């Protein structure tokens, strides 16, 4: 049992196995104490094109103020969907204060995939998430998000060898310490690439691609990665194990009809 205090920040989705609900299902069974700070209440996955969303900015402001007065502290803060610049500013301030006590901050800059921004997300989101990446100990963008954040050209076939380190270094220049870029390819081969601030090593970790797309895969990836790292594994080892197990999980459920609901767990 790991038994760490983890704060999950992100949208709470009513229908489907997604976002902070999906992450909690991975982290809680390992003995962690999981707390929640929803950035929005969302009826269902954005992929359905129709959804209801309640902005929780004022609730977040009041909650963070109460938590400061009560001196609540977390070992890890994991941040996903951020709904506004105001939320980003609040979270950056809060994370900086928590990091003085040794808190690790993980940021998944949710905004895009397959070469384009998600439905309903505008260009202003890019600068907002650059702020979040800047305060991260580990940033976990997918390939599309990495290209937007680093202002690099997105290529459908993925990275050329020469592009990889340039993109990673641009993300590091924003302030991120360690980086993992998921859903990427180098010279057409599926891999996770990145940089481990602890070892000073650039990473290129091949994985077995299962040609099936489930919503919420990134949420499960970041939670499983965190579980592995909390046992003391390096970023590279944690990513390798996470990718192997996630590929196996996707393969197991590849025939599920409605993949918008997320991976069964």
Short mmCIF file of C-alpha atoms in Angstrom, two decimals:
data_model
loop_
_atom_site.label_atom_id
_atom_site.label_comp_id
_atom_site.label_asym_id
_atom_site.label_seq_id
_atom_site.Cartn_x
_atom_site.Cartn_y
_atom_site.Cartn_z
CA UNK A 1 0.00 0.00 0.00
CA UNK A 2 1.28 3.47 -0.97
CA UNK A 3 -0.93 5.59 1.33
CA UNK A 4 -0.33 9.05 -0.13
CA UNK A 5 -2.65 12.04 0.05
CA UNK A 6 -3.60 12.88 -3.55
CA UNK A 7 -5.70 15.78 -4.78
CA UNK A 8 -7.38 15.22 -8.14
CA UNK A 9 -8.27 18.44 -9.96
CA UNK A 10 -10.40 18.23 -13.11
CA UNK A 11 -13.88 17.86 -14.49
CA UNK A 12 -16.38 15.56 -12.83
CA UNK A 13 -18.31 13.75 -15.59
CA UNK A 14 -21.77 12.42 -14.74
CA UNK A 15 -22.07 9.80 -17.49
CA UNK A 16 -19.10 7.66 -18.42
CA UNK A 17 -15.86 6.35 -16.92
CA UNK A 18 -13.79 9.51 -17.37
CA UNK A 19 -11.80 12.28 -15.71
CA UNK A 20 -11.31 12.37 -11.93
CA UNK A 21 -13.80 9.53 -11.36
CA UNK A 22 -11.75 7.20 -13.55
CA UNK A 23 -8.51 8.30 -11.89
CA UNK A 24 -9.88 7.70 -8.41
CA UNK A 25 -10.84 4.15 -9.40
CA UNK A 26 -7.15 3.51 -10.14
CA UNK A 27 -5.58 5.35 -7.20
CA UNK A 28 -7.89 4.48 -4.30
CA UNK A 29 -7.46 0.68 -4.35
CA UNK A 30 -3.72 1.18 -3.85
CA UNK A 31 -4.37 2.65 -0.41
CA UNK A 32 -4.11 6.33 -1.33
CA UNK A 33 -6.30 8.95 0.31
CA UNK A 34 -7.92 10.72 -2.64
CA UNK A 35 -9.52 14.17 -2.47
CA UNK A 36 -11.31 16.06 -5.25
CA UNK A 37 -11.49 19.60 -6.59
CA UNK A 38 -13.85 19.68 -9.60
CA UNK A 39 -13.17 22.39 -12.16
CA UNK A 40 -16.55 21.75 -13.80
CA UNK A 41 -19.52 19.44 -13.50
CA UNK A 42 -20.14 17.94 -16.94
CA UNK A 43 -23.12 15.83 -17.94
CA UNK A 44 -21.21 13.54 -20.31
CA UNK A 45 -18.23 13.24 -22.63
CA UNK A 46 -17.69 16.22 -24.96
CA UNK A 47 -17.45 13.72 -27.85
CA UNK A 48 -21.24 13.46 -27.91
CA UNK A 49 -21.32 17.10 -29.16
CA UNK A 50 -24.17 17.81 -26.72
CA UNK A 51 -23.50 18.34 -23.03
CA UNK A 52 -24.39 20.46 -20.01
CA UNK A 53 -21.60 22.01 -17.98
CA UNK A 54 -21.58 23.87 -14.69
CA UNK A 55 -18.56 26.10 -14.06
CA UNK A 56 -17.28 25.64 -10.49
CA UNK A 57 -14.84 28.57 -10.32
CA UNK A 58 -16.50 30.24 -7.33
CA UNK A 59 -16.72 26.91 -5.48
CA UNK A 60 -13.00 26.35 -6.17
CA UNK A 61 -12.13 29.79 -4.81
CA UNK A 62 -14.05 29.22 -1.59
CA UNK A 63 -12.74 25.67 -1.19
CA UNK A 64 -9.08 26.62 -1.63
CA UNK A 65 -9.48 29.43 0.89
CA UNK A 66 -10.99 27.04 3.45
CA UNK A 67 -8.25 24.47 2.80
CA UNK A 68 -5.59 27.13 3.34
CA UNK A 69 -7.11 28.07 6.70
CA UNK A 70 -7.31 24.40 7.71
CA UNK A 71 -3.73 23.86 6.48
CA UNK A 72 -4.64 20.81 4.39
CA UNK A 73 -1.58 19.38 2.64
CA UNK A 74 -1.18 16.89 -0.19
CA UNK A 75 1.65 14.67 -1.31
CA UNK A 76 0.51 14.91 -4.93
CA UNK A 77 -1.74 17.28 -6.89
CA UNK A 78 -2.83 15.87 -10.24
CA UNK A 79 -4.43 18.42 -12.58
CA UNK A 80 -6.50 17.66 -15.66
CA UNK A 81 -9.19 19.81 -17.30
CA UNK A 82 -8.99 23.52 -16.38
CA UNK A 83 -12.00 25.55 -17.50
CA UNK A 84 -10.78 29.16 -17.38
CA UNK A 85 -7.84 31.53 -16.94
CA UNK A 86 -9.18 32.41 -13.50
CA UNK A 87 -9.04 28.75 -12.48
CA UNK A 88 -5.52 28.43 -13.85
CA UNK A 89 -4.32 31.42 -11.83
CA UNK A 90 -5.89 30.05 -8.64
CA UNK A 91 -4.41 26.61 -9.17
CA UNK A 92 -0.94 27.94 -9.96
CA UNK A 93 -0.92 29.97 -6.77
CA UNK A 94 -2.20 27.06 -4.69
CA UNK A 95 0.27 24.57 -6.19
CA UNK A 96 3.21 26.89 -5.59
CA UNK A 97 2.27 27.18 -1.91
CA UNK A 98 1.85 23.40 -1.60
CA UNK A 99 5.17 22.71 -3.35
CA UNK A 100 6.96 24.50 -0.50
CA UNK A 101 6.01 21.44 1.56
CA UNK A 102 7.32 18.98 -1.04
CA UNK A 103 4.11 18.36 -2.99
CA UNK A 104 4.54 16.83 -6.46
CA UNK A 105 2.41 18.43 -9.19
CA UNK A 106 1.36 16.42 -12.24
CA UNK A 107 -0.32 18.26 -15.13
CA UNK A 108 -2.21 16.67 -18.00
CA UNK A 109 -2.92 19.70 -20.26
CA UNK A 110 -6.22 18.46 -21.67
CA UNK A 111 -7.23 20.39 -24.79
CA UNK A 112 -6.58 18.51 -28.05
CA UNK A 113 -5.99 15.28 -29.96
CA UNK A 114 -5.54 14.07 -33.51
CA UNK A 115 -4.19 17.42 -34.65
CA UNK A 116 -6.95 19.73 -33.43
CA UNK A 117 -8.44 21.30 -30.31
CA UNK A 118 -11.42 19.58 -28.69
CA UNK A 119 -14.92 20.85 -29.42
CA UNK A 120 -15.69 24.05 -27.52
CA UNK A 121 -12.05 24.80 -26.68
CA UNK A 122 -10.52 27.98 -28.10
CA UNK A 123 -7.02 29.19 -28.82
CA UNK A 124 -6.87 31.06 -25.48
CA UNK A 125 -6.69 27.66 -23.78
CA UNK A 126 -3.15 27.11 -25.07
CA UNK A 127 -1.68 30.02 -23.07
CA UNK A 128 -3.70 28.99 -20.03
CA UNK A 129 -2.24 25.50 -20.09
CA UNK A 130 1.27 26.80 -20.64
CA UNK A 131 0.85 28.41 -17.21
CA UNK A 132 -0.12 25.04 -15.74
CA UNK A 133 2.75 23.20 -17.41
CA UNK A 134 5.14 25.82 -16.01
CA UNK A 135 4.45 24.76 -12.40
CA UNK A 136 4.48 21.01 -13.09
CA UNK A 137 6.95 18.44 -11.81
CA UNK A 138 5.64 16.11 -14.50
CA UNK A 139 3.72 17.24 -17.59
CA UNK A 140 1.86 14.58 -19.57
CA UNK A 141 0.56 16.05 -22.85
CA UNK A 142 -0.36 13.91 -25.81
CA UNK A 143 1.42 14.55 -29.11
CA UNK A 144 -1.14 17.09 -30.38
CA UNK A 145 -1.11 19.00 -27.08
CA UNK A 146 2.69 19.02 -27.02
CA UNK A 147 2.73 20.59 -30.50
CA UNK A 148 0.29 23.32 -29.45
CA UNK A 149 2.12 24.06 -26.21
CA UNK A 150 5.58 24.11 -27.82
CA UNK A 151 4.33 25.95 -30.92
CA UNK A 152 5.67 23.16 -33.15
CA UNK A 153 4.21 21.80 -36.36
CA UNK A 154 1.84 18.86 -35.95
CA UNK A 155 2.54 16.04 -38.39
CA UNK A 156 0.04 13.26 -38.91
CA UNK A 157 2.87 10.74 -39.20
CA UNK A 158 4.38 11.95 -35.88
CA UNK A 159 7.85 13.16 -35.00
CA UNK A 160 10.92 13.09 -37.19
CA UNK A 161 13.94 12.10 -35.10
CA UNK A 162 15.27 15.65 -35.28
CA UNK A 163 11.97 17.10 -33.95
CA UNK A 164 11.71 15.15 -30.71
CA UNK A 165 14.32 16.84 -28.54
CA UNK A 166 13.42 20.28 -29.92
CA UNK A 167 9.79 19.85 -28.84
CA UNK A 168 10.74 18.44 -25.44
CA UNK A 169 13.20 21.27 -24.79
CA UNK A 170 10.57 23.87 -25.69
CA UNK A 171 8.25 22.31 -23.10
CA UNK A 172 11.08 22.33 -20.57
CA UNK A 173 11.69 26.00 -21.33
CA UNK A 174 8.12 26.71 -20.19
CA UNK A 175 9.12 25.46 -16.74
CA UNK A 176 8.12 21.78 -16.75
CA UNK A 177 10.66 19.56 -15.02
CA UNK A 178 9.90 16.06 -16.33
CA UNK A 179 7.84 15.43 -19.47
CA UNK A 180 6.07 12.49 -21.08
CA UNK A 181 4.47 12.93 -24.50
CA UNK A 182 1.90 10.21 -25.12
CA UNK A 183 0.15 9.03 -28.30
CA UNK A 184 3.26 9.92 -30.28
CA UNK A 185 5.25 8.31 -33.06
CA UNK A 186 8.88 8.69 -34.04
CA UNK A 187 9.62 7.82 -37.66
CA UNK A 188 6.19 6.15 -37.74
CA UNK A 189 6.77 3.89 -34.71
CA UNK A 190 4.45 4.25 -31.66
CA UNK A 191 6.28 5.44 -28.57
CA UNK A 192 6.15 7.67 -25.53
CA UNK A 193 8.91 10.26 -25.55
CA UNK A 194 10.03 12.67 -22.87
CA UNK A 195 12.62 13.79 -20.36
CA UNK A 196 13.31 12.66 -16.79
CA UNK A 197 14.51 15.55 -14.66
CA UNK A 198 15.76 13.15 -11.98
CA UNK A 199 18.14 11.26 -14.26
CA UNK A 200 18.74 13.89 -16.97
CA UNK A 201 17.72 11.28 -19.56
CA UNK A 202 15.72 11.81 -22.74
CA UNK A 203 13.20 8.99 -23.09
CA UNK A 204 11.96 7.04 -26.10
CA UNK A 205 9.75 4.16 -24.96
CA UNK A 206 8.17 2.01 -27.70
CA UNK A 207 4.78 0.40 -27.06
CA UNK A 208 2.36 -1.94 -28.75
CA UNK A 209 -0.35 0.15 -30.38
CA UNK A 210 -3.89 -1.21 -30.28
CA UNK A 211 -5.85 0.49 -33.11
CA UNK A 212 -8.82 1.39 -30.91
CA UNK A 213 -9.65 4.79 -29.37
CA UNK A 214 -11.37 4.95 -25.98
CA UNK A 215 -12.30 8.23 -24.34
CA UNK A 216 -10.55 8.81 -21.02
CA UNK A 217 -7.44 6.79 -21.89
CA UNK A 218 -5.23 9.72 -20.88
CA UNK A 219 -6.94 9.90 -17.48
CA UNK A 220 -6.21 6.22 -16.83
CA UNK A 221 -2.65 6.60 -18.11
CA UNK A 222 -1.76 9.46 -15.76
CA UNK A 223 -3.32 7.72 -12.74
CA UNK A 224 -1.56 4.42 -13.42
CA UNK A 225 1.70 6.24 -14.07
CA UNK A 226 1.35 8.01 -10.75
CA UNK A 227 0.71 4.71 -8.95
CA UNK A 228 3.91 3.30 -10.39
CA UNK A 229 5.99 6.34 -9.50
CA UNK A 230 4.70 6.39 -5.93
CA UNK A 231 6.22 2.94 -5.44
CA UNK A 232 9.65 4.47 -6.18
CA UNK A 233 10.05 3.58 -9.86
CA UNK A 234 11.79 5.94 -12.25
CA UNK A 235 9.72 7.83 -14.80
CA UNK A 236 11.00 5.52 -17.55
CA UNK A 237 10.18 2.31 -15.67
CA UNK A 238 6.79 3.66 -14.58
CA UNK A 239 5.92 4.65 -18.16
CA UNK A 240 6.99 1.26 -19.56
CA UNK A 241 4.84 -0.68 -17.10
CA UNK A 242 1.90 1.69 -17.54
CA UNK A 243 1.97 1.43 -21.33
CA UNK A 244 2.20 -2.37 -21.28
CA UNK A 245 -0.76 -2.70 -18.92
CA UNK A 246 -2.83 -0.05 -20.66
CA UNK A 247 -2.29 -1.69 -24.06
CA UNK A 248 -3.42 -5.01 -22.57
CA UNK A 249 -6.50 -3.37 -21.03
CA UNK A 250 -7.48 -1.70 -24.32
CA UNK A 251 -6.97 -4.98 -26.15
CA UNK A 252 -9.23 -6.78 -23.69
CA UNK A 253 -12.12 -4.35 -24.23
CA UNK A 254 -11.50 -3.45 -27.87
CA UNK A 255 -14.91 -4.82 -28.95
CA UNK A 256 -16.94 -2.68 -26.52
CA UNK A 257 -19.48 -0.84 -28.67
CA UNK A 258 -19.61 2.64 -27.10
CA UNK A 259 -16.02 3.77 -26.60
CA UNK A 260 -17.12 7.31 -25.65
CA UNK A 261 -17.98 5.91 -22.19
CA UNK A 262 -14.35 5.06 -21.48
CA UNK A 263 -12.49 1.85 -20.72
CA UNK A 264 -14.42 -0.54 -18.46
CA UNK A 265 -12.66 -1.02 -15.12
#
